[in-house]
Coordinates of C-alpha atoms and ligand atoms in Angstrom, one line a residue:
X849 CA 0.0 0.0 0.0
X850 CA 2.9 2.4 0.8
X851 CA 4.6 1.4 -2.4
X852 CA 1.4 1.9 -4.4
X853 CA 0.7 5.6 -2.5
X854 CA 4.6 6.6 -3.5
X855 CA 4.1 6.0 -6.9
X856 CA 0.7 7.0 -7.3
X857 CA -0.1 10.1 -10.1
X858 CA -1.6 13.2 -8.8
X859 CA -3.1 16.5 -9.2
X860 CA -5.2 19.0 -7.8
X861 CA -8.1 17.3 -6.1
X862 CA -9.9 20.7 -5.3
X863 CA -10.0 21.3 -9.1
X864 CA -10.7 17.8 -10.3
X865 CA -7.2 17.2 -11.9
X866 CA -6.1 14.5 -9.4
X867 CA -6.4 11.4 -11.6
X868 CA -6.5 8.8 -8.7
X869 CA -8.8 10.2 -7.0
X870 CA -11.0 10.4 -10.5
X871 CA -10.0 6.6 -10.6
X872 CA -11.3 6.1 -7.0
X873 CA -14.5 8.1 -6.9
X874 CA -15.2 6.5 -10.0
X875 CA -14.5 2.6 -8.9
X876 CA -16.6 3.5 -5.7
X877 CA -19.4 4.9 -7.6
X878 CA -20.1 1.3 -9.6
X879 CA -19.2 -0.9 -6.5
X880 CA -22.4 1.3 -4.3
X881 CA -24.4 1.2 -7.8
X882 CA -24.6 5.2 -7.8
X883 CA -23.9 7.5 -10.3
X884 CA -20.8 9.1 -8.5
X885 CA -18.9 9.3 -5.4
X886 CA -17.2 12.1 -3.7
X887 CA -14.0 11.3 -1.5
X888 CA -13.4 12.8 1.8
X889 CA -11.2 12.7 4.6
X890 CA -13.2 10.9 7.0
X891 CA -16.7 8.7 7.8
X892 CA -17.7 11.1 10.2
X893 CA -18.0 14.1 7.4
X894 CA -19.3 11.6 4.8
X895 CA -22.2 11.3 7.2
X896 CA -22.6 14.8 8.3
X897 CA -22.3 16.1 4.3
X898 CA -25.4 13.5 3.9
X899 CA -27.7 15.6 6.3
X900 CA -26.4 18.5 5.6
X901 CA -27.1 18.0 1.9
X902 CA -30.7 15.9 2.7
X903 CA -31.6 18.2 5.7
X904 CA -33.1 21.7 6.3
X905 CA -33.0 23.5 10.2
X906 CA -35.5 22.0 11.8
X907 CA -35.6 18.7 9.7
X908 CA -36.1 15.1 12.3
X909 CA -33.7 12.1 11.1
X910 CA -34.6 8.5 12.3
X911 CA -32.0 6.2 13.4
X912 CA -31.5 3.6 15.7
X913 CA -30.6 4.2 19.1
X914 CA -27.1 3.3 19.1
X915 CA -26.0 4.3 15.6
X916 CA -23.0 6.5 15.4
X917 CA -24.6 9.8 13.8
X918 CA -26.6 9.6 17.0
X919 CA -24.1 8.5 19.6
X920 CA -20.5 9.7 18.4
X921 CA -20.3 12.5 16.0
X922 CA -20.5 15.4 19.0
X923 CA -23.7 16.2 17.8
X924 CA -23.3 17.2 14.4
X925 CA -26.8 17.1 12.9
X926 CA -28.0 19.6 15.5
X927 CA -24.6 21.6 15.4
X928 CA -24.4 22.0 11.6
X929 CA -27.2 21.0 9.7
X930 CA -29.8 22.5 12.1
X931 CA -31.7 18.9 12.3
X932 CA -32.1 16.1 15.0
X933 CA -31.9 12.6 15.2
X934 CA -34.5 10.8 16.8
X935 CA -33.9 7.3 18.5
X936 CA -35.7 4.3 17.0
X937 CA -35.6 1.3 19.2
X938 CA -33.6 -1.9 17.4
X939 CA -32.5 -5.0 17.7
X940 CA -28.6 -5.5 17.5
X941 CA -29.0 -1.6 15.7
X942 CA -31.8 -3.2 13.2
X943 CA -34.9 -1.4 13.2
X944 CA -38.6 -2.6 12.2
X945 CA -40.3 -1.1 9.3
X946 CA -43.7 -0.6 11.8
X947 CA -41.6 1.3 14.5
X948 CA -40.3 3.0 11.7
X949 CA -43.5 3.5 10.5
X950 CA -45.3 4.5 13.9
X951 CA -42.3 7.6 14.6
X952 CA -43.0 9.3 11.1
X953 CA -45.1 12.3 12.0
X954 CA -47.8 13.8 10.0
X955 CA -47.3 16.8 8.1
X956 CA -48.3 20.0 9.9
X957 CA -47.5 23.3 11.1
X958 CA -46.9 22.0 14.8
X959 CA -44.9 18.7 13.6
X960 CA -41.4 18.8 12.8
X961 CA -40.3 17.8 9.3
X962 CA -40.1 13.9 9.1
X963 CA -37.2 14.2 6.3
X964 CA -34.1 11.4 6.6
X965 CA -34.0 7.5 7.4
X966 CA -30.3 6.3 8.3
X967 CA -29.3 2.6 8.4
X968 CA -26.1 1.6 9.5
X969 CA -24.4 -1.3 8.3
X970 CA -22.8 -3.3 10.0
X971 CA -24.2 -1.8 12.9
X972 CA -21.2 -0.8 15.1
X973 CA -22.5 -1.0 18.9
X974 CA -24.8 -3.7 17.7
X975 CA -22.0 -6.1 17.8
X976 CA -20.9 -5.6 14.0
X977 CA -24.4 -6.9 13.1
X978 CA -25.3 -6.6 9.5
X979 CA -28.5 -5.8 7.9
X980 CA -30.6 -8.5 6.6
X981 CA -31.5 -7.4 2.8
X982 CA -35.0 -8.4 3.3
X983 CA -34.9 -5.8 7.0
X984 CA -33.5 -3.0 4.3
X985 CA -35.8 -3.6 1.4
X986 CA -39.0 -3.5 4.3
X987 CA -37.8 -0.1 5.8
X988 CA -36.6 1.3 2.4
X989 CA -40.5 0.3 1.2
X990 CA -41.9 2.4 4.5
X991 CA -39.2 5.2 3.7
X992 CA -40.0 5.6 0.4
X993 CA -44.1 5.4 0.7
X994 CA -43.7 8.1 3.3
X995 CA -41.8 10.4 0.7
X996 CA -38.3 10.7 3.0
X997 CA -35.1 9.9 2.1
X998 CA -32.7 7.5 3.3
X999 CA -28.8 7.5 4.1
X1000 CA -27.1 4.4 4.6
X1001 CA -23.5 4.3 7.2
X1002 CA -21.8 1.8 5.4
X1003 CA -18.9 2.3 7.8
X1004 CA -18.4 -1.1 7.3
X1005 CA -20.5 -2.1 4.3
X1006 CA -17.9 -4.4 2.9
X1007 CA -17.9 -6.6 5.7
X1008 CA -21.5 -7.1 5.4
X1009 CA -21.0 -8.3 1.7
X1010 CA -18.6 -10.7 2.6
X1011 CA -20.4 -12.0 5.9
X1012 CA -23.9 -12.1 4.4
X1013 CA -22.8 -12.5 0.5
X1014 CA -25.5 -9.6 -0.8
X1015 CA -23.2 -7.5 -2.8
X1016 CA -22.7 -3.8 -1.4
X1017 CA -24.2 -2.9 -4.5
X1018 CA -27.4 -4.6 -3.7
X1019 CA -26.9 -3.6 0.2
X1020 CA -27.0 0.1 -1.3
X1021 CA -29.6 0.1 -4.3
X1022 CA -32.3 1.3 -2.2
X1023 CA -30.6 4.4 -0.3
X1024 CA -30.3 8.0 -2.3
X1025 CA -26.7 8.5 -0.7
X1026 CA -24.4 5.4 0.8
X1027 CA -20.7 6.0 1.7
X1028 CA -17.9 3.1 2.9
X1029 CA -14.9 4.1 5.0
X1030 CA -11.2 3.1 4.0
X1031 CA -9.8 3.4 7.2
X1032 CA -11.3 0.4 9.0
X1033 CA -11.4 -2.6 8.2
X1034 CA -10.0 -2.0 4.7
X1035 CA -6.8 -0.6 6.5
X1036 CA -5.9 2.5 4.9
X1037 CA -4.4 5.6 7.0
X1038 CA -7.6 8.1 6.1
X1039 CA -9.9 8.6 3.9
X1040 CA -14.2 7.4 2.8
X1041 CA -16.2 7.6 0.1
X1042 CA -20.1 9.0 -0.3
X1043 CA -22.0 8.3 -3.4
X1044 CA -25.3 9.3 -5.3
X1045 CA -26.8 10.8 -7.8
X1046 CA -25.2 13.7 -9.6
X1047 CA -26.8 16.6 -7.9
X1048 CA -26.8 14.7 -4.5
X1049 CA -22.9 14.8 -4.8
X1050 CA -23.0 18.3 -6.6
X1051 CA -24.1 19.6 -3.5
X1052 CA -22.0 17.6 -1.7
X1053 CA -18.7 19.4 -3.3
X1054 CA -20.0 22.6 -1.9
X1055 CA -20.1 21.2 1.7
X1056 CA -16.5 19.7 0.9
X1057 CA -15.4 22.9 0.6
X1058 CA -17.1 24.8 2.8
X1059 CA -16.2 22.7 5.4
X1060 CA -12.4 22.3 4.5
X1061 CA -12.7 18.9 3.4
X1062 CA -11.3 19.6 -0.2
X1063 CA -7.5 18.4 -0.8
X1064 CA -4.7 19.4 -3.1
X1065 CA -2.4 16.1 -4.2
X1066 CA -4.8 13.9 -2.5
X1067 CA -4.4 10.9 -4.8
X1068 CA -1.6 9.6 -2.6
X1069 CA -4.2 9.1 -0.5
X1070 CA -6.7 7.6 -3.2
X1071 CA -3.8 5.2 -4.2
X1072 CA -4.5 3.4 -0.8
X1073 CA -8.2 3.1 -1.4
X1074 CA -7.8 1.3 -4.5
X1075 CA -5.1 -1.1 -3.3
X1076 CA -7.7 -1.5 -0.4
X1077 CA -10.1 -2.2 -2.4
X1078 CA -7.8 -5.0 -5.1
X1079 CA -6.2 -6.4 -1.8
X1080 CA -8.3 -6.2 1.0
X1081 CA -11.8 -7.4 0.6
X1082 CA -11.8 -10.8 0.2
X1083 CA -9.4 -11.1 3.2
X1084 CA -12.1 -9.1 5.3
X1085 CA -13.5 -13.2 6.0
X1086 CA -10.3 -13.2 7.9
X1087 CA -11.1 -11.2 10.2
X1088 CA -14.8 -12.3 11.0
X1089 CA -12.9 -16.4 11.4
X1090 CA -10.7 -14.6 13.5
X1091 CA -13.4 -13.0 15.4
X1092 CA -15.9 -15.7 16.0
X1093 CA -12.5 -18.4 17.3
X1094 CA -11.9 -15.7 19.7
X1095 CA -15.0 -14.9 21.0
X1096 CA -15.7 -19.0 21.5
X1097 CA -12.9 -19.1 23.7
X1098 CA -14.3 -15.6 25.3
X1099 CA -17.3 -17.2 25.9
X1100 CA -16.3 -20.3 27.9
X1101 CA -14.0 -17.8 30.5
X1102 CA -16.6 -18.2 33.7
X1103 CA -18.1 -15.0 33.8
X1104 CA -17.6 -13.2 30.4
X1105 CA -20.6 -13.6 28.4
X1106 CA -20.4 -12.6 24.8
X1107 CA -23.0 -10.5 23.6
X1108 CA -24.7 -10.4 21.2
X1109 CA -23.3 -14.1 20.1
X1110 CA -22.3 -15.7 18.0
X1111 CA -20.6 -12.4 16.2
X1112 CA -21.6 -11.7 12.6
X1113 CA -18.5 -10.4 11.7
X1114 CA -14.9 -8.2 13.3
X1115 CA -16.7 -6.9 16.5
X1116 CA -16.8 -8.7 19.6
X1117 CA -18.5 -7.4 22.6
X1118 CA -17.9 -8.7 26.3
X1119 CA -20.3 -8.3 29.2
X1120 CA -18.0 -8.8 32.0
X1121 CA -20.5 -8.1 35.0
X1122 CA -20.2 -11.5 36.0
X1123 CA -16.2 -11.8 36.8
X1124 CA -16.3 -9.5 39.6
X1125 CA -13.9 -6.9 37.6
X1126 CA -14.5 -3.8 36.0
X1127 CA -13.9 -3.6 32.4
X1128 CA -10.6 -0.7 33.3
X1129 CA -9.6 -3.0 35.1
X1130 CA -9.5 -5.9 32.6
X1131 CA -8.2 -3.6 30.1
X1132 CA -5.2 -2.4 31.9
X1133 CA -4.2 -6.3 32.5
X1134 CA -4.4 -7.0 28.9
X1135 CA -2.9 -3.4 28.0
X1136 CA 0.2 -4.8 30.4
X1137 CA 0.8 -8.0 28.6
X1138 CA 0.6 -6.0 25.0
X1139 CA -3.3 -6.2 24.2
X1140 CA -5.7 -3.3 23.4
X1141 CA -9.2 -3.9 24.1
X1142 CA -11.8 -1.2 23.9
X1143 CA -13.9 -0.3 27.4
X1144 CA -17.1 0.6 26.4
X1145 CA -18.9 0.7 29.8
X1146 CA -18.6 0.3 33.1
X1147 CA -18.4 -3.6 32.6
X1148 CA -17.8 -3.8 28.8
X1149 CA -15.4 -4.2 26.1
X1150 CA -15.3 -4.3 22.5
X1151 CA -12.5 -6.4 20.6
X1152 CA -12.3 -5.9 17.2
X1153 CA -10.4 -8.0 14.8
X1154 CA -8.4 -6.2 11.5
X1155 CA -5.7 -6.9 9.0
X1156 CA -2.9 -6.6 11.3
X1157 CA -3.8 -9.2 13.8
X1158 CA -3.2 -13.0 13.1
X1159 CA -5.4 -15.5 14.4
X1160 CA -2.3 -16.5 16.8
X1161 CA -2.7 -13.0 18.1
X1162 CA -6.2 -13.2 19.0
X1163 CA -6.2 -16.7 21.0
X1164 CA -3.0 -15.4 23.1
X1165 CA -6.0 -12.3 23.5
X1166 CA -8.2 -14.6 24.7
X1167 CA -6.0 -16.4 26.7
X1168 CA -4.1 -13.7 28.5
X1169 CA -8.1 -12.2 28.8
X1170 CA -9.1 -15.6 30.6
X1171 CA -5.5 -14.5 32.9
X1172 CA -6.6 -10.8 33.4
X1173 CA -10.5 -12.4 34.5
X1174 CA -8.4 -14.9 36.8
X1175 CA -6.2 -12.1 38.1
X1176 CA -3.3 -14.1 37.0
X1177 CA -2.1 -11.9 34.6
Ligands
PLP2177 C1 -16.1 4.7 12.4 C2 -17.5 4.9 12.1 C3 -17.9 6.1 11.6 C4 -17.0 7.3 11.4 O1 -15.9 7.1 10.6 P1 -14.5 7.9 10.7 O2 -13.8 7.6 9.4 O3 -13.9 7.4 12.0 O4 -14.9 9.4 10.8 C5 -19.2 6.3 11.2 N1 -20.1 5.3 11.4 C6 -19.7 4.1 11.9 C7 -20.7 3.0 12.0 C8 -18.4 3.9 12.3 O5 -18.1 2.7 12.8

């Protein structure tokens, strides 16, 4: 990947002349099935261009409890596009079409402006749960007879094609704007892509730059994302094996329960209540024998598995995490 970002042509991104980028926005734009992508620097401003561009002050967005754009994104929607997000209860971060159905206000001068659907997939603090195709195609139906539009976090999108086998094309076909992040599982030091239809990412490219997000030689950057993209997707089933063989050996440490199990694909999640030791604590042992496990809550932890750990690493994890639950460690 280094090589390929060394060697890679460039131009001036802000004025279109980068040709990697060109290449990449281009390659994203068939593999989401939209008619073009915009790149940006990070997941977090693909998402907030989205409602910015879908959104007016005012304007309500339904998502699922957990999701990201609600929980970790300081607030954007209310402190730049003027709109707010309101929680829909889920299952694992999937939502029902007839709780989706039962928030959507009527129209009104009282009611605020029912305007944006977001799915997020995988869904992140749902345990890296995917989608079901027939969950999206039900909510996309109730979306679209209601006249919104709907955004799709697909963070992590290619890890639901490979777990579930739906391509991300498919995944995406029902969503006016989609966008897949290069610096998570696909391992590349920055960078995501949002796609739609032409005037969707029209409008985009004034956010991009409004909001500082437009680059100069930026196809060094680009040259990552498309050796991510010829290098590491298949491999992506890597990490999910590796996920699943450590979170069965997780699962058997009295105590640690594993929840939701079994995982769907990188993300493991430990409810630790029962050992008797607070997830800091747990995650300072492992820390001191050269693991980093996130704490998520006052008695849980998230593991996640990526390109650059082995399987060998993750059963000395869960072997120096059945030592830290021991207090052996
Ligand atoms: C990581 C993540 C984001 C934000 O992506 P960044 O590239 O870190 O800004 C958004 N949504 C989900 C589901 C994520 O996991």
């Amino acid at each position: 990947m280094r090589e390929a970002m060394a060697a890679a042509d460039v131009g001036d991104e802000q004025r279109h002349e980068d040709p990697t980028v060109t290449a990449l926005c281009e390659r994203v734009a068939t593999l989401l099935g939209k008619e073009q992508a915009i790149f940006l620097p990070s997941g977090t401003m693909c998402n907030q261009i989205a409602l910015l561009v879908h959104c007016r002050p005012g304007d309500e967005i339904l998502a699922a409890e957990s999701s990201h754009v609600l929980t970790s994104e300081g607030a954007g929607a209310a402190a730049l596009a003027g709109a707010f997000v309101r929680a829909l209860p889920a299952y694992r971060g999937v939502f029902r079409a007839t709780d989706l159905h039962a928030a959507i206000r009527p129209s009104g001068p009282k009611s605020p402006r029912t305007r944006l659907v977001v799915v997020e997939q995988t869904h992140n603090q749902g345990g890296g749960s995917v989608w079901p195709i027939d969950a999206i195609r039900e909510v996309a139906a109730s979306t679209r007879a209601a006249g919104l539009m709907l955004h799709m976090d697909g963070a992590r999108l290619l890890n639901a094609e490979v777990a579930s086998g739906v391509s991300a094309r498919n995944h995406a076909l029902p969503f006016d704007s989609v966008w897949l992040d290069l610096s998570k599982g696909l391992g590349c030091p920055v960078g995501a892509l949002l796609a739609g239809d032409r005037p969707f990412i029209d409008a985009a490219w004034v956010w991009k730059h409004r909001l500082g997000g437009a680059m100069r030689q930026a196809g060094i950057l680009a040259a990552a994302g498309l050796y991510a993209l010829d290098h590491n997707v298949d491999r992506l089933a890597e990490d999910h094996d590796n996920a699943l063989a450590f979170a069965e050996r997780a699962a058997a440490i009295p105590g640690v329960r594993v929840d939701p199990y079994p995982v769907e694909t990188n993300m493991v999640f430990l409810d630790v209540s029962g050992t008797g030791r607070s997830a800091d604590d747990i995650a300072a042992r492992l820390q001191a024998s050269g693991i980093r496990i996130g704490v998520e809550g006052a008695t849980r932890l998230r593991a996640v598995t990526h390109l650059d750990v082995t399987r060998a690493d993750c059963l000395r994890a869960a072997e120096q995490l059945a030592a830290a639950v021991a207090g052996t460690s």
